[in-house]
């Protein structure tokens, strides 16, 4: 799906512009990753 939308998967959080997830939870790790940009 991601490549079909001309996107790519990155292992580095600072290279991401969008988060694709099945279920977002307000965990410390998720919030830290989201805010660190």
PDB file as gemmi writes it, atoms N, CA and C in Angstrom:
CRYST1    1.000    1.000    1.000  90.00  90.00  90.00 P 1                      
ATOM      1  N   UNK A   1       0.832  -1.197   0.000  1.00  0.00           N  
ATOM      2  CA  UNK A   1       0.000   0.000   0.000  1.00  0.00           C  
ATOM      3  C   UNK A   1       0.875   1.258   0.000  1.00  0.00           C  
ATOM      4  N   UNK A   2       1.911   1.254   0.817  1.00  0.00           N  
ATOM      5  CA  UNK A   2       2.752   2.449   0.938  1.00  0.00           C  
ATOM      6  C   UNK A   2       3.449   2.760  -0.380  1.00  0.00           C  
ATOM      7  N   UNK A   3       4.027   1.756  -0.991  1.00  0.00           N  
ATOM      8  CA  UNK A   3       4.711   1.979  -2.274  1.00  0.00           C  
ATOM      9  C   UNK A   3       3.722   2.325  -3.378  1.00  0.00           C  
ATOM     10  N   UNK A   4       2.509   1.801  -3.272  1.00  0.00           N  
ATOM     11  CA  UNK A   4       1.471   2.144  -4.241  1.00  0.00           C  
ATOM     12  C   UNK A   4       1.093   3.619  -4.187  1.00  0.00           C  
ATOM     13  N   UNK A   5       1.302   4.228  -3.030  1.00  0.00           N  
ATOM     14  CA  UNK A   5       1.047   5.661  -2.855  1.00  0.00           C  
ATOM     15  C   UNK A   5       2.314   6.489  -3.060  1.00  0.00           C  
ATOM     16  N   UNK A   6       3.340   5.857  -3.643  1.00  0.00           N  
ATOM     17  CA  UNK A   6       4.639   6.484  -3.924  1.00  0.00           C  
ATOM     18  C   UNK A   6       5.362   6.888  -2.644  1.00  0.00           C  
ATOM     19  N   UNK A   7       5.181   6.107  -1.592  1.00  0.00           N  
ATOM     20  CA  UNK A   7       5.880   6.344  -0.341  1.00  0.00           C  
ATOM     21  C   UNK A   7       6.979   5.321  -0.152  1.00  0.00           C  
ATOM     22  N   UNK A   8       7.699   5.427   0.930  1.00  0.00           N  
ATOM     23  CA  UNK A   8       8.741   4.465   1.261  1.00  0.00           C  
ATOM     24  C   UNK A   8       8.762   4.256   2.766  1.00  0.00           C  
ATOM     25  N   UNK A   9       9.306   3.132   3.171  1.00  0.00           N  
ATOM     26  CA  UNK A   9       9.401   2.783   4.583  1.00  0.00           C  
ATOM     27  C   UNK A   9      10.784   3.173   5.081  1.00  0.00           C  
ATOM     28  N   UNK A  10      10.848   3.810   6.220  1.00  0.00           N  
ATOM     29  CA  UNK A  10      12.119   4.231   6.801  1.00  0.00           C  
ATOM     30  C   UNK A  10      12.254   3.672   8.204  1.00  0.00           C  
ATOM     31  N   UNK A  11      13.456   3.295   8.556  1.00  0.00           N  
ATOM     32  CA  UNK A  11      13.738   2.827   9.907  1.00  0.00           C  
ATOM     33  C   UNK A  11      14.151   3.982  10.818  1.00  0.00           C  
ATOM     34  N   UNK A  12      14.259   5.180  10.252  1.00  0.00           N  
ATOM     35  CA  UNK A  12      14.715   6.339  11.002  1.00  0.00           C  
ATOM     36  C   UNK A  12      13.570   7.322  11.198  1.00  0.00           C  
ATOM     37  N   UNK A  13      13.287   7.642  12.440  1.00  0.00           N  
ATOM     38  CA  UNK A  13      12.182   8.536  12.755  1.00  0.00           C  
ATOM     39  C   UNK A  13      12.343   9.936  12.209  1.00  0.00           C  
ATOM     40  N   UNK A  14      13.587  10.411  12.127  1.00  0.00           N  
ATOM     41  CA  UNK A  14      13.797  11.775  11.639  1.00  0.00           C  
ATOM     42  C   UNK A  14      13.636  11.885  10.126  1.00  0.00           C  
ATOM     43  N   UNK A  15      13.497  10.762   9.430  1.00  0.00           N  
ATOM     44  CA  UNK A  15      13.282  10.774   7.979  1.00  0.00           C  
ATOM     45  C   UNK A  15      11.804  10.622   7.633  1.00  0.00           C  
ATOM     46  N   UNK A  16      10.948  10.502   8.633  1.00  0.00           N  
ATOM     47  CA  UNK A  16       9.522  10.250   8.392  1.00  0.00           C  
ATOM     48  C   UNK A  16       8.726  11.547   8.338  1.00  0.00           C  
ATOM     49  N   UNK A  17       7.734  11.555   7.465  1.00  0.00           N  
ATOM     50  CA  UNK A  17       6.807  12.677   7.400  1.00  0.00           C  
ATOM     51  C   UNK A  17       5.402  12.251   7.793  1.00  0.00           C  
ATOM     52  N   UNK A  18       5.122  10.935   7.757  1.00  0.00           N  
ATOM     53  CA  UNK A  18       3.808  10.405   8.097  1.00  0.00           C  
ATOM     54  C   UNK A  18       3.978   9.124   8.903  1.00  0.00           C  
ATOM     55  N   UNK A  19       3.014   8.846   9.746  1.00  0.00           N  
ATOM     56  CA  UNK A  19       2.996   7.608  10.518  1.00  0.00           C  
ATOM     57  C   UNK A  19       1.805   6.789  10.054  1.00  0.00           C  
ATOM     58  N   UNK A  20       2.059   5.546   9.671  1.00  0.00           N  
ATOM     59  CA  UNK A  20       0.999   4.639   9.256  1.00  0.00           C  
ATOM     60  C   UNK A  20       0.943   3.524  10.282  1.00  0.00           C  
ATOM     61  N   UNK A  21      -0.195   3.388  10.933  1.00  0.00           N  
ATOM     62  CA  UNK A  21      -0.325   2.383  11.979  1.00  0.00           C  
ATOM     63  C   UNK A  21      -1.737   1.828  11.990  1.00  0.00           C  
ATOM     64  N   UNK A  22      -1.850   0.618  12.450  1.00  0.00           N  
ATOM     65  CA  UNK A  22      -3.162   0.011  12.575  1.00  0.00           C  
ATOM     66  C   UNK A  22      -3.897   0.516  13.802  1.00  0.00           C  
ATOM     67  N   UNK A  23      -3.140   0.813  14.850  1.00  0.00           N  
ATOM     68  CA  UNK A  23      -3.739   1.266  16.100  1.00  0.00           C  
ATOM     69  C   UNK A  23      -2.734   2.139  16.847  1.00  0.00           C  
ATOM     70  N   UNK A  24      -3.039   3.402  16.981  1.00  0.00           N  
ATOM     71  CA  UNK A  24      -2.151   4.314  17.703  1.00  0.00           C  
ATOM     72  C   UNK A  24      -2.527   4.324  19.176  1.00  0.00           C  
ATOM     73  N   UNK A  25      -1.554   4.074  20.004  1.00  0.00           N  
ATOM     74  CA  UNK A  25      -1.767   4.116  21.454  1.00  0.00           C  
ATOM     75  C   UNK A  25      -0.925   5.247  22.034  1.00  0.00           C  
ATOM     76  N   UNK A  26      -1.373   5.829  23.081  1.00  0.00           N  
ATOM     77  CA  UNK A  26      -0.645   6.930  23.712  1.00  0.00           C  
ATOM     78  C   UNK A  26       0.413   6.408  24.671  1.00  0.00           C  
ATOM     79  N   UNK A  27       1.327   5.612  24.150  1.00  0.00           N  
ATOM     80  CA  UNK A  27       2.417   5.117  24.978  1.00  0.00           C  
ATOM     81  C   UNK A  27       3.546   6.139  24.972  1.00  0.00           C  
ATOM     82  N   UNK A  28       4.428   6.031  25.927  1.00  0.00           N  
ATOM     83  CA  UNK A  28       5.555   6.953  26.004  1.00  0.00           C  
ATOM     84  C   UNK A  28       6.422   6.854  24.752  1.00  0.00           C  
ATOM     85  N   UNK A  29       6.697   5.640  24.291  1.00  0.00           N  
ATOM     86  CA  UNK A  29       7.533   5.472  23.098  1.00  0.00           C  
ATOM     87  C   UNK A  29       6.882   6.083  21.864  1.00  0.00           C  
ATOM     88  N   UNK A  30       5.594   5.875  21.677  1.00  0.00           N  
ATOM     89  CA  UNK A  30       4.904   6.425  20.508  1.00  0.00           C  
ATOM     90  C   UNK A  30       4.892   7.945  20.559  1.00  0.00           C  
ATOM     91  N   UNK A  31       4.566   8.514  21.704  1.00  0.00           N  
ATOM     92  CA  UNK A  31       4.515   9.978  21.831  1.00  0.00           C  
ATOM     93  C   UNK A  31       5.896  10.603  21.659  1.00  0.00           C  
ATOM     94  N   UNK A  32       6.922   9.954  22.180  1.00  0.00           N  
ATOM     95  CA  UNK A  32       8.285  10.450  22.020  1.00  0.00           C  
ATOM     96  C   UNK A  32       8.697  10.424  20.560  1.00  0.00           C  
ATOM     97  N   UNK A  33       8.401   9.334  19.875  1.00  0.00           N  
ATOM     98  CA  UNK A  33       8.740   9.224  18.455  1.00  0.00           C  
ATOM     99  C   UNK A  33       7.975  10.245  17.628  1.00  0.00           C  
ATOM    100  N   UNK A  34       6.730  10.456  17.950  1.00  0.00           N  
ATOM    101  CA  UNK A  34       5.899  11.401  17.207  1.00  0.00           C  
ATOM    102  C   UNK A  34       6.393  12.834  17.395  1.00  0.00           C  
ATOM    103  N   UNK A  35       6.783  13.181  18.600  1.00  0.00           N  
ATOM    104  CA  UNK A  35       7.223  14.547  18.891  1.00  0.00           C  
ATOM    105  C   UNK A  35       8.652  14.828  18.446  1.00  0.00           C  
ATOM    106  N   UNK A  36       9.458  13.786  18.308  1.00  0.00           N  
ATOM    107  CA  UNK A  36      10.857  14.008  17.958  1.00  0.00           C  
ATOM    108  C   UNK A  36      11.044  14.340  16.489  1.00  0.00           C  
ATOM    109  N   UNK A  37       9.988  14.103  15.698  1.00  0.00           N  
ATOM    110  CA  UNK A  37       9.981  14.509  14.310  1.00  0.00           C  
ATOM    111  C   UNK A  37      11.033  13.897  13.496  1.00  0.00           C  
TER     112      UNK A  37                                                      
END                                                                             
